[in-house]
């Protein structure tokens, strides 16, 4: 197995809106789309679509969404041996509002994702210890994240930690044991308390994380691309110009695709370039996982931009 994603799944309820209603107001919105989401599942699907063998450790509820979520993961060839149901609990859901500028606002109701516990990581040990990479986000309990990071250290498996949604409660003693820390700009701002309006500010904010002990920080910057900061260097990969219609899940697209190429080729900068293109393509379609390109679409896009 190439990649183990230990994380969330959600059902995305995406409303395409012109304006958010004011208190007491009812407004009509032009469109709606329901689909599979959740940062963990999105990253798993992105990596699987690129060809990685992926295992997903996650929990669904016992509602009408549960089987659909499991079937969706399996449709992409993802190993769901450790995807289980929690009785008496709803699946995670995410009401999402995408505005006319393609930007999104997301609410999450974690539901069953709250029940993914450290013991669930240990239960997977015989399979997890064969993974080449562990990928984590923050839509499950922090204690589970810490256990997964420790598991990675104990078995010499590198860990990617995507601190999304940002949590100020993150314990950097654990975080610093991860190989790659991949926030977006707003998560970086919340975690460091520093401004991130310019690339210079982003570099400075990320450098404070390097000074805390992190090895590799990659900041995803949307249409501006992504910046890789280490103690020794700082490299920026540009995004390709595209017409965005829905940016939901673009950060997850980047991380899943990056994880795939990191495991496959071990070249960080090349993996970032392909991930930026993959994420760029994803924003040209509506929906979350449903907007992720195929290998052929990604290759054709990369060729056309040479
Ligand atoms: O990053 C986008 C994702 O955040 C959505 O799919 C939503 O489910 C939330 O987890």
PDB file of N, CA and C in Angstrom, residues 134-217:
ATOM      1  N   UNK A 134       1.809   8.488   5.461  1.00  0.00           N
ATOM      2  CA  UNK A 134       0.546   8.690   6.190  1.00  0.00           C
ATOM      3  C   UNK A 134       0.115  10.145   5.971  1.00  0.00           C
ATOM      4  N   UNK A 135      -1.169  10.334   5.670  1.00  0.00           N
ATOM      5  CA  UNK A 135      -1.678  11.688   5.406  1.00  0.00           C
ATOM      6  C   UNK A 135      -2.781  12.018   6.414  1.00  0.00           C
ATOM      7  N   UNK A 136      -2.638  13.175   7.067  1.00  0.00           N
ATOM      8  CA  UNK A 136      -3.563  13.567   8.137  1.00  0.00           C
ATOM      9  C   UNK A 136      -4.088  14.988   7.936  1.00  0.00           C
ATOM     10  N   UNK A 137      -5.303  15.245   8.413  1.00  0.00           N
ATOM     11  CA  UNK A 137      -5.884  16.590   8.461  1.00  0.00           C
ATOM     12  C   UNK A 137      -6.475  16.747   9.856  1.00  0.00           C
ATOM     13  N   UNK A 138      -7.212  17.863  10.101  1.00  0.00           N
ATOM     14  CA  UNK A 138      -7.671  18.108  11.473  1.00  0.00           C
ATOM     15  C   UNK A 138      -9.188  18.061  11.637  1.00  0.00           C
ATOM     16  N   UNK A 139      -9.861  17.182  10.896  1.00  0.00           N
ATOM     17  CA  UNK A 139     -11.317  17.067  11.095  1.00  0.00           C
ATOM     18  C   UNK A 139     -11.668  15.857  11.968  1.00  0.00           C
ATOM     19  N   UNK A 140     -10.664  15.295  12.612  1.00  0.00           N
ATOM     20  CA  UNK A 140     -10.864  14.191  13.568  1.00  0.00           C
ATOM     21  C   UNK A 140     -10.202  14.604  14.884  1.00  0.00           C
ATOM     22  N   UNK A 141     -10.417  13.883  15.978  1.00  0.00           N
ATOM     23  CA  UNK A 141      -9.854  14.343  17.253  1.00  0.00           C
ATOM     24  C   UNK A 141      -8.320  14.474  17.217  1.00  0.00           C
ATOM     25  N   UNK A 142      -7.825  15.510  17.894  1.00  0.00           N
ATOM     26  CA  UNK A 142      -6.372  15.752  17.895  1.00  0.00           C
ATOM     27  C   UNK A 142      -5.594  14.569  18.475  1.00  0.00           C
ATOM     28  N   UNK A 143      -6.177  13.894  19.465  1.00  0.00           N
ATOM     29  CA  UNK A 143      -5.461  12.753  20.072  1.00  0.00           C
ATOM     30  C   UNK A 143      -5.187  11.661  19.028  1.00  0.00           C
ATOM     31  N   UNK A 144      -6.114  11.526  18.092  1.00  0.00           N
ATOM     32  CA  UNK A 144      -5.951  10.525  17.022  1.00  0.00           C
ATOM     33  C   UNK A 144      -4.830  10.954  16.067  1.00  0.00           C
ATOM     34  N   UNK A 145      -4.784  12.247  15.807  1.00  0.00           N
ATOM     35  CA  UNK A 145      -3.707  12.799  14.958  1.00  0.00           C
ATOM     36  C   UNK A 145      -2.351  12.497  15.614  1.00  0.00           C
ATOM     37  N   UNK A 146      -2.280  12.780  16.925  1.00  0.00           N
ATOM     38  CA  UNK A 146      -0.997  12.591  17.628  1.00  0.00           C
ATOM     39  C   UNK A 146      -0.593  11.119  17.615  1.00  0.00           C
ATOM     40  N   UNK A 147      -1.568  10.230  17.788  1.00  0.00           N
ATOM     41  CA  UNK A 147      -1.247   8.791  17.770  1.00  0.00           C
ATOM     42  C   UNK A 147      -0.733   8.387  16.384  1.00  0.00           C
ATOM     43  N   UNK A 148      -1.363   8.920  15.348  1.00  0.00           N
ATOM     44  CA  UNK A 148      -0.944   8.571  13.983  1.00  0.00           C
ATOM     45  C   UNK A 148       0.468   9.103  13.703  1.00  0.00           C
ATOM     46  N   UNK A 149       0.763  10.300  14.197  1.00  0.00           N
ATOM     47  CA  UNK A 149       2.120  10.850  13.997  1.00  0.00           C
ATOM     48  C   UNK A 149       3.129   9.964  14.724  1.00  0.00           C
ATOM     49  N   UNK A 150       2.805   9.588  15.942  1.00  0.00           N
ATOM     50  CA  UNK A 150       3.717   8.702  16.695  1.00  0.00           C
ATOM     51  C   UNK A 150       3.897   7.365  15.979  1.00  0.00           C
ATOM     52  N   UNK A 151       2.796   6.834  15.438  1.00  0.00           N
ATOM     53  CA  UNK A 151       2.884   5.563  14.710  1.00  0.00           C
ATOM     54  C   UNK A 151       3.852   5.706  13.533  1.00  0.00           C
ATOM     55  N   UNK A 152       3.717   6.819  12.828  1.00  0.00           N
ATOM     56  CA  UNK A 152       4.621   7.077  11.705  1.00  0.00           C
ATOM     57  C   UNK A 152       6.075   7.082  12.175  1.00  0.00           C
ATOM     58  N   UNK A 153       6.339   7.769  13.281  1.00  0.00           N
ATOM     59  CA  UNK A 153       7.721   7.843  13.805  1.00  0.00           C
ATOM     60  C   UNK A 153       8.208   6.449  14.210  1.00  0.00           C
ATOM     61  N   UNK A 154       7.339   5.699  14.907  1.00  0.00           N
ATOM     62  CA  UNK A 154       7.739   4.364  15.384  1.00  0.00           C
ATOM     63  C   UNK A 154       8.084   3.433  14.227  1.00  0.00           C
ATOM     64  N   UNK A 155       7.419   3.622  13.075  1.00  0.00           N
ATOM     65  CA  UNK A 155       7.613   2.696  11.950  1.00  0.00           C
ATOM     66  C   UNK A 155       8.338   3.338  10.778  1.00  0.00           C
ATOM     67  N   UNK A 156       8.939   4.502  11.044  1.00  0.00           N
ATOM     68  CA  UNK A 156       9.722   5.161   9.993  1.00  0.00           C
ATOM     69  C   UNK A 156       8.897   5.475   8.742  1.00  0.00           C
ATOM     70  N   UNK A 157       7.663   5.860   8.947  1.00  0.00           N
ATOM     71  CA  UNK A 157       6.781   6.224   7.814  1.00  0.00           C
ATOM     72  C   UNK A 157       6.603   7.749   7.850  1.00  0.00           C
ATOM     73  N   UNK A 158       6.982   8.449   6.775  1.00  0.00           N
ATOM     74  CA  UNK A 158       6.791   9.908   6.784  1.00  0.00           C
ATOM     75  C   UNK A 158       5.315  10.290   6.867  1.00  0.00           C
ATOM     76  N   UNK A 159       5.074  11.439   7.499  1.00  0.00           N
ATOM     77  CA  UNK A 159       3.698  11.914   7.695  1.00  0.00           C
ATOM     78  C   UNK A 159       3.529  13.288   7.047  1.00  0.00           C
ATOM     79  N   UNK A 160       2.437  13.446   6.303  1.00  0.00           N
ATOM     80  CA  UNK A 160       2.009  14.777   5.845  1.00  0.00           C
ATOM     81  C   UNK A 160       0.893  15.214   6.777  1.00  0.00           C
ATOM     82  N   UNK A 161       1.044  16.399   7.375  1.00  0.00           N
ATOM     83  CA  UNK A 161      -0.031  16.942   8.204  1.00  0.00           C
ATOM     84  C   UNK A 161      -0.571  18.206   7.540  1.00  0.00           C
ATOM     85  N   UNK A 162      -1.853  18.156   7.211  1.00  0.00           N
ATOM     86  CA  UNK A 162      -2.550  19.315   6.650  1.00  0.00           C
ATOM     87  C   UNK A 162      -3.385  19.907   7.799  1.00  0.00           C
ATOM     88  N   UNK A 163      -2.950  21.049   8.363  1.00  0.00           N
ATOM     89  CA  UNK A 163      -3.627  21.572   9.563  1.00  0.00           C
ATOM     90  C   UNK A 163      -4.934  22.284   9.224  1.00  0.00           C
ATOM     91  N   UNK A 164      -5.874  21.524   8.692  1.00  0.00           N
ATOM     92  CA  UNK A 164      -7.132  22.108   8.223  1.00  0.00           C
ATOM     93  C   UNK A 164      -8.315  21.321   8.774  1.00  0.00           C
ATOM     94  N   UNK A 165      -9.307  22.036   9.372  1.00  0.00           N
ATOM     95  CA  UNK A 165      -9.298  23.466   9.637  1.00  0.00           C
ATOM     96  C   UNK A 165      -8.282  23.800  10.729  1.00  0.00           C
ATOM     97  N   UNK A 166      -7.734  25.015  10.698  1.00  0.00           N
ATOM     98  CA  UNK A 166      -6.666  25.387  11.644  1.00  0.00           C
ATOM     99  C   UNK A 166      -7.163  25.293  13.080  1.00  0.00           C
ATOM    100  N   UNK A 167      -6.315  24.762  13.952  1.00  0.00           N
ATOM    101  CA  UNK A 167      -6.662  24.687  15.370  1.00  0.00           C
ATOM    102  C   UNK A 167      -5.512  25.250  16.181  1.00  0.00           C
ATOM    103  N   UNK A 168      -5.839  26.214  17.029  1.00  0.00           N
ATOM    104  CA  UNK A 168      -4.789  26.819  17.869  1.00  0.00           C
ATOM    105  C   UNK A 168      -4.366  25.872  18.991  1.00  0.00           C
ATOM    106  N   UNK A 169      -5.138  24.781  19.154  1.00  0.00           N
ATOM    107  CA  UNK A 169      -4.801  23.818  20.216  1.00  0.00           C
ATOM    108  C   UNK A 169      -3.725  22.836  19.782  1.00  0.00           C
ATOM    109  N   UNK A 170      -3.287  22.925  18.519  1.00  0.00           N
ATOM    110  CA  UNK A 170      -2.300  21.955  18.011  1.00  0.00           C
ATOM    111  C   UNK A 170      -1.049  21.942  18.886  1.00  0.00           C
ATOM    112  N   UNK A 171      -0.622  20.743  19.251  1.00  0.00           N
ATOM    113  CA  UNK A 171       0.590  20.605  20.066  1.00  0.00           C
ATOM    114  C   UNK A 171       1.786  20.428  19.137  1.00  0.00           C
ATOM    115  N   UNK A 172       2.641  21.453  19.096  1.00  0.00           N
ATOM    116  CA  UNK A 172       3.753  21.417  18.144  1.00  0.00           C
ATOM    117  C   UNK A 172       4.823  20.383  18.499  1.00  0.00           C
ATOM    118  N   UNK A 173       4.787  19.839  19.700  1.00  0.00           N
ATOM    119  CA  UNK A 173       5.727  18.739  20.009  1.00  0.00           C
ATOM    120  C   UNK A 173       5.455  17.567  19.069  1.00  0.00           C
ATOM    121  N   UNK A 174       4.182  17.327  18.783  1.00  0.00           N
ATOM    122  CA  UNK A 174       3.819  16.257  17.842  1.00  0.00           C
ATOM    123  C   UNK A 174       3.972  16.734  16.397  1.00  0.00           C
ATOM    124  N   UNK A 175       3.428  17.932  16.158  1.00  0.00           N
ATOM    125  CA  UNK A 175       3.402  18.459  14.787  1.00  0.00           C
ATOM    126  C   UNK A 175       4.801  18.438  14.165  1.00  0.00           C
ATOM    127  N   UNK A 176       5.801  18.778  14.965  1.00  0.00           N
ATOM    128  CA  UNK A 176       7.175  18.876  14.435  1.00  0.00           C
ATOM    129  C   UNK A 176       7.746  17.522  14.043  1.00  0.00           C
ATOM    130  N   UNK A 177       7.080  16.454  14.447  1.00  0.00           N
ATOM    131  CA  UNK A 177       7.569  15.129  14.030  1.00  0.00           C
ATOM    132  C   UNK A 177       7.075  14.781  12.619  1.00  0.00           C
ATOM    133  N   UNK A 178       6.169  15.589  12.071  1.00  0.00           N
ATOM    134  CA  UNK A 178       5.697  15.273  10.715  1.00  0.00           C
ATOM    135  C   UNK A 178       6.736  15.752   9.695  1.00  0.00           C
ATOM    136  N   UNK A 179       6.783  15.065   8.574  1.00  0.00           N
ATOM    137  CA  UNK A 179       7.794  15.380   7.543  1.00  0.00           C
ATOM    138  C   UNK A 179       7.373  16.631   6.753  1.00  0.00           C
ATOM    139  N   UNK A 180       6.086  16.700   6.417  1.00  0.00           N
ATOM    140  CA  UNK A 180       5.560  17.835   5.654  1.00  0.00           C
ATOM    141  C   UNK A 180       4.363  18.424   6.384  1.00  0.00           C
ATOM    142  N   UNK A 181       4.368  19.740   6.513  1.00  0.00           N
ATOM    143  CA  UNK A 181       3.262  20.467   7.133  1.00  0.00           C
ATOM    144  C   UNK A 181       2.705  21.369   6.033  1.00  0.00           C
ATOM    145  N   UNK A 182       1.424  21.153   5.668  1.00  0.00           N
ATOM    146  CA  UNK A 182       0.889  21.849   4.476  1.00  0.00           C
ATOM    147  C   UNK A 182      -0.376  22.641   4.810  1.00  0.00           C
ATOM    148  N   UNK A 183      -0.205  23.892   5.277  1.00  0.00           N
ATOM    149  CA  UNK A 183      -1.382  24.755   5.486  1.00  0.00           C
ATOM    150  C   UNK A 183      -1.674  25.593   4.248  1.00  0.00           C
ATOM    151  N   UNK A 184      -2.896  26.190   4.173  1.00  0.00           N
ATOM    152  CA  UNK A 184      -3.096  27.245   3.183  1.00  0.00           C
ATOM    153  C   UNK A 184      -2.781  28.571   3.876  1.00  0.00           C
ATOM    154  N   UNK A 185      -2.959  29.668   3.131  1.00  0.00           N
ATOM    155  CA  UNK A 185      -2.547  30.966   3.711  1.00  0.00           C
ATOM    156  C   UNK A 185      -3.327  31.288   4.982  1.00  0.00           C
ATOM    157  N   UNK A 186      -4.652  31.078   4.953  1.00  0.00           N
ATOM    158  CA  UNK A 186      -5.437  31.494   6.125  1.00  0.00           C
ATOM    159  C   UNK A 186      -5.117  30.608   7.326  1.00  0.00           C
ATOM    160  N   UNK A 187      -4.838  29.332   7.087  1.00  0.00           N
ATOM    161  CA  UNK A 187      -4.440  28.459   8.212  1.00  0.00           C
ATOM    162  C   UNK A 187      -3.086  28.906   8.778  1.00  0.00           C
ATOM    163  N   UNK A 188      -2.191  29.307   7.885  1.00  0.00           N
ATOM    164  CA  UNK A 188      -0.884  29.793   8.332  1.00  0.00           C
ATOM    165  C   UNK A 188      -1.050  31.049   9.194  1.00  0.00           C
ATOM    166  N   UNK A 189      -1.964  31.923   8.757  1.00  0.00           N
ATOM    167  CA  UNK A 189      -2.215  33.167   9.502  1.00  0.00           C
ATOM    168  C   UNK A 189      -2.751  32.850  10.904  1.00  0.00           C
ATOM    169  N   UNK A 190      -3.709  31.926  10.970  1.00  0.00           N
ATOM    170  CA  UNK A 190      -4.293  31.572  12.281  1.00  0.00           C
ATOM    171  C   UNK A 190      -3.234  30.928  13.176  1.00  0.00           C
ATOM    172  N   UNK A 191      -2.437  30.044  12.596  1.00  0.00           N
ATOM    173  CA  UNK A 191      -1.472  29.289  13.415  1.00  0.00           C
ATOM    174  C   UNK A 191      -0.302  30.141  13.889  1.00  0.00           C
ATOM    175  N   UNK A 192       0.062  31.142  13.096  1.00  0.00           N
ATOM    176  CA  UNK A 192       1.236  31.948  13.477  1.00  0.00           C
ATOM    177  C   UNK A 192       0.851  33.313  14.041  1.00  0.00           C
ATOM    178  N   UNK A 193      -0.395  33.760  13.761  1.00  0.00           N
ATOM    179  CA  UNK A 193      -0.796  35.109  14.181  1.00  0.00           C
ATOM    180  C   UNK A 193      -0.083  36.181  13.369  1.00  0.00           C
ATOM    181  N   UNK A 194       0.490  35.799  12.219  1.00  0.00           N
ATOM    182  CA  UNK A 194       1.241  36.767  11.413  1.00  0.00           C
ATOM    183  C   UNK A 194       0.492  37.071  10.116  1.00  0.00           C
ATOM    184  N   UNK A 195       0.735  38.256   9.528  1.00  0.00           N
ATOM    185  CA  UNK A 195       0.052  38.576   8.262  1.00  0.00           C
ATOM    186  C   UNK A 195       0.567  37.713   7.117  1.00  0.00           C
ATOM    187  N   UNK A 196      -0.303  37.430   6.142  1.00  0.00           N
ATOM    188  CA  UNK A 196       0.087  36.559   5.019  1.00  0.00           C
ATOM    189  C   UNK A 196      -0.365  37.145   3.675  1.00  0.00           C
ATOM    190  N   UNK A 197      -0.456  38.480   3.621  1.00  0.00           N
ATOM    191  CA  UNK A 197      -0.981  39.100   2.395  1.00  0.00           C
ATOM    192  C   UNK A 197       0.000  38.975   1.229  1.00  0.00           C
ATOM    193  N   UNK A 198       1.294  39.071   1.498  1.00  0.00           N
ATOM    194  CA  UNK A 198       2.277  39.009   0.412  1.00  0.00           C
ATOM    195  C   UNK A 198       3.099  37.721   0.528  1.00  0.00           C
ATOM    196  N   UNK A 199       3.802  37.389  -0.556  1.00  0.00           N
ATOM    197  CA  UNK A 199       4.626  36.174  -0.518  1.00  0.00           C
ATOM    198  C   UNK A 199       5.752  36.321   0.505  1.00  0.00           C
ATOM    199  N   UNK A 200       6.260  37.536   0.663  1.00  0.00           N
ATOM    200  CA  UNK A 200       7.319  37.765   1.660  1.00  0.00           C
ATOM    201  C   UNK A 200       6.769  37.495   3.067  1.00  0.00           C
ATOM    202  N   UNK A 201       5.537  37.950   3.316  1.00  0.00           N
ATOM    203  CA  UNK A 201       4.927  37.714   4.641  1.00  0.00           C
ATOM    204  C   UNK A 201       4.677  36.223   4.858  1.00  0.00           C
ATOM    205  N   UNK A 202       4.268  35.536   3.790  1.00  0.00           N
ATOM    206  CA  UNK A 202       4.022  34.097   3.899  1.00  0.00           C
ATOM    207  C   UNK A 202       5.328  33.387   4.243  1.00  0.00           C
ATOM    208  N   UNK A 203       6.401  33.815   3.569  1.00  0.00           N
ATOM    209  CA  UNK A 203       7.715  33.212   3.831  1.00  0.00           C
ATOM    210  C   UNK A 203       8.116  33.435   5.292  1.00  0.00           C
ATOM    211  N   UNK A 204       7.894  34.647   5.775  1.00  0.00           N
ATOM    212  CA  UNK A 204       8.287  34.939   7.161  1.00  0.00           C
ATOM    213  C   UNK A 204       7.452  34.137   8.161  1.00  0.00           C
ATOM    214  N   UNK A 205       6.143  34.064   7.900  1.00  0.00           N
ATOM    215  CA  UNK A 205       5.269  33.309   8.812  1.00  0.00           C
ATOM    216  C   UNK A 205       5.666  31.830   8.814  1.00  0.00           C
ATOM    217  N   UNK A 206       5.906  31.277   7.616  1.00  0.00           N
ATOM    218  CA  UNK A 206       6.278  29.858   7.527  1.00  0.00           C
ATOM    219  C   UNK A 206       7.633  29.612   8.192  1.00  0.00           C
ATOM    220  N   UNK A 207       8.519  30.597   8.093  1.00  0.00           N
ATOM    221  CA  UNK A 207       9.849  30.436   8.707  1.00  0.00           C
ATOM    222  C   UNK A 207       9.753  30.303  10.226  1.00  0.00           C
ATOM    223  N   UNK A 208       8.738  30.934  10.812  1.00  0.00           N
ATOM    224  CA  UNK A 208       8.599  30.798  12.271  1.00  0.00           C
ATOM    225  C   UNK A 208       8.252  29.343  12.627  1.00  0.00           C
ATOM    226  N   UNK A 209       7.553  28.670  11.708  1.00  0.00           N
ATOM    227  CA  UNK A 209       7.226  27.252  11.961  1.00  0.00           C
ATOM    228  C   UNK A 209       8.478  26.395  11.799  1.00  0.00           C
ATOM    229  N   UNK A 210       9.317  26.761  10.822  1.00  0.00           N
ATOM    230  CA  UNK A 210      10.589  26.055  10.644  1.00  0.00           C
ATOM    231  C   UNK A 210      11.445  26.252  11.902  1.00  0.00           C
ATOM    232  N   UNK A 211      11.428  27.465  12.448  1.00  0.00           N
ATOM    233  CA  UNK A 211      12.215  27.729  13.664  1.00  0.00           C
ATOM    234  C   UNK A 211      11.694  26.941  14.858  1.00  0.00           C
ATOM    235  N   UNK A 212      10.409  26.589  14.816  1.00  0.00           N
ATOM    236  CA  UNK A 212       9.845  25.762  15.906  1.00  0.00           C
ATOM    237  C   UNK A 212      10.309  24.321  15.805  1.00  0.00           C
ATOM    238  N   UNK A 213      10.814  23.924  14.604  1.00  0.00           N
ATOM    239  CA  UNK A 213      11.322  22.555  14.451  1.00  0.00           C
ATOM    240  C   UNK A 213      10.743  21.780  13.287  1.00  0.00           C
ATOM    241  N   UNK A 214       9.809  22.397  12.539  1.00  0.00           N
ATOM    242  CA  UNK A 214       9.274  21.675  11.367  1.00  0.00           C
ATOM    243  C   UNK A 214      10.324  21.587  10.264  1.00  0.00           C
ATOM    244  N   UNK A 215      10.303  20.466   9.516  1.00  0.00           N
ATOM    245  CA  UNK A 215      11.327  20.274   8.465  1.00  0.00           C
ATOM    246  C   UNK A 215      10.914  20.925   7.150  1.00  0.00           C
ATOM    247  N   UNK A 216       9.705  20.639   6.724  1.00  0.00           N
ATOM    248  CA  UNK A 216       9.214  21.138   5.429  1.00  0.00           C
ATOM    249  C   UNK A 216       7.835  21.756   5.619  1.00  0.00           C
ATOM    250  N   UNK A 217       7.708  23.030   5.266  1.00  0.00           N
ATOM    251  CA  UNK A 217       6.386  23.665   5.269  1.00  0.00           C
ATOM    252  C   UNK A 217       6.051  24.004   3.815  1.00  0.00           C
TER     253      UNK A 217
END
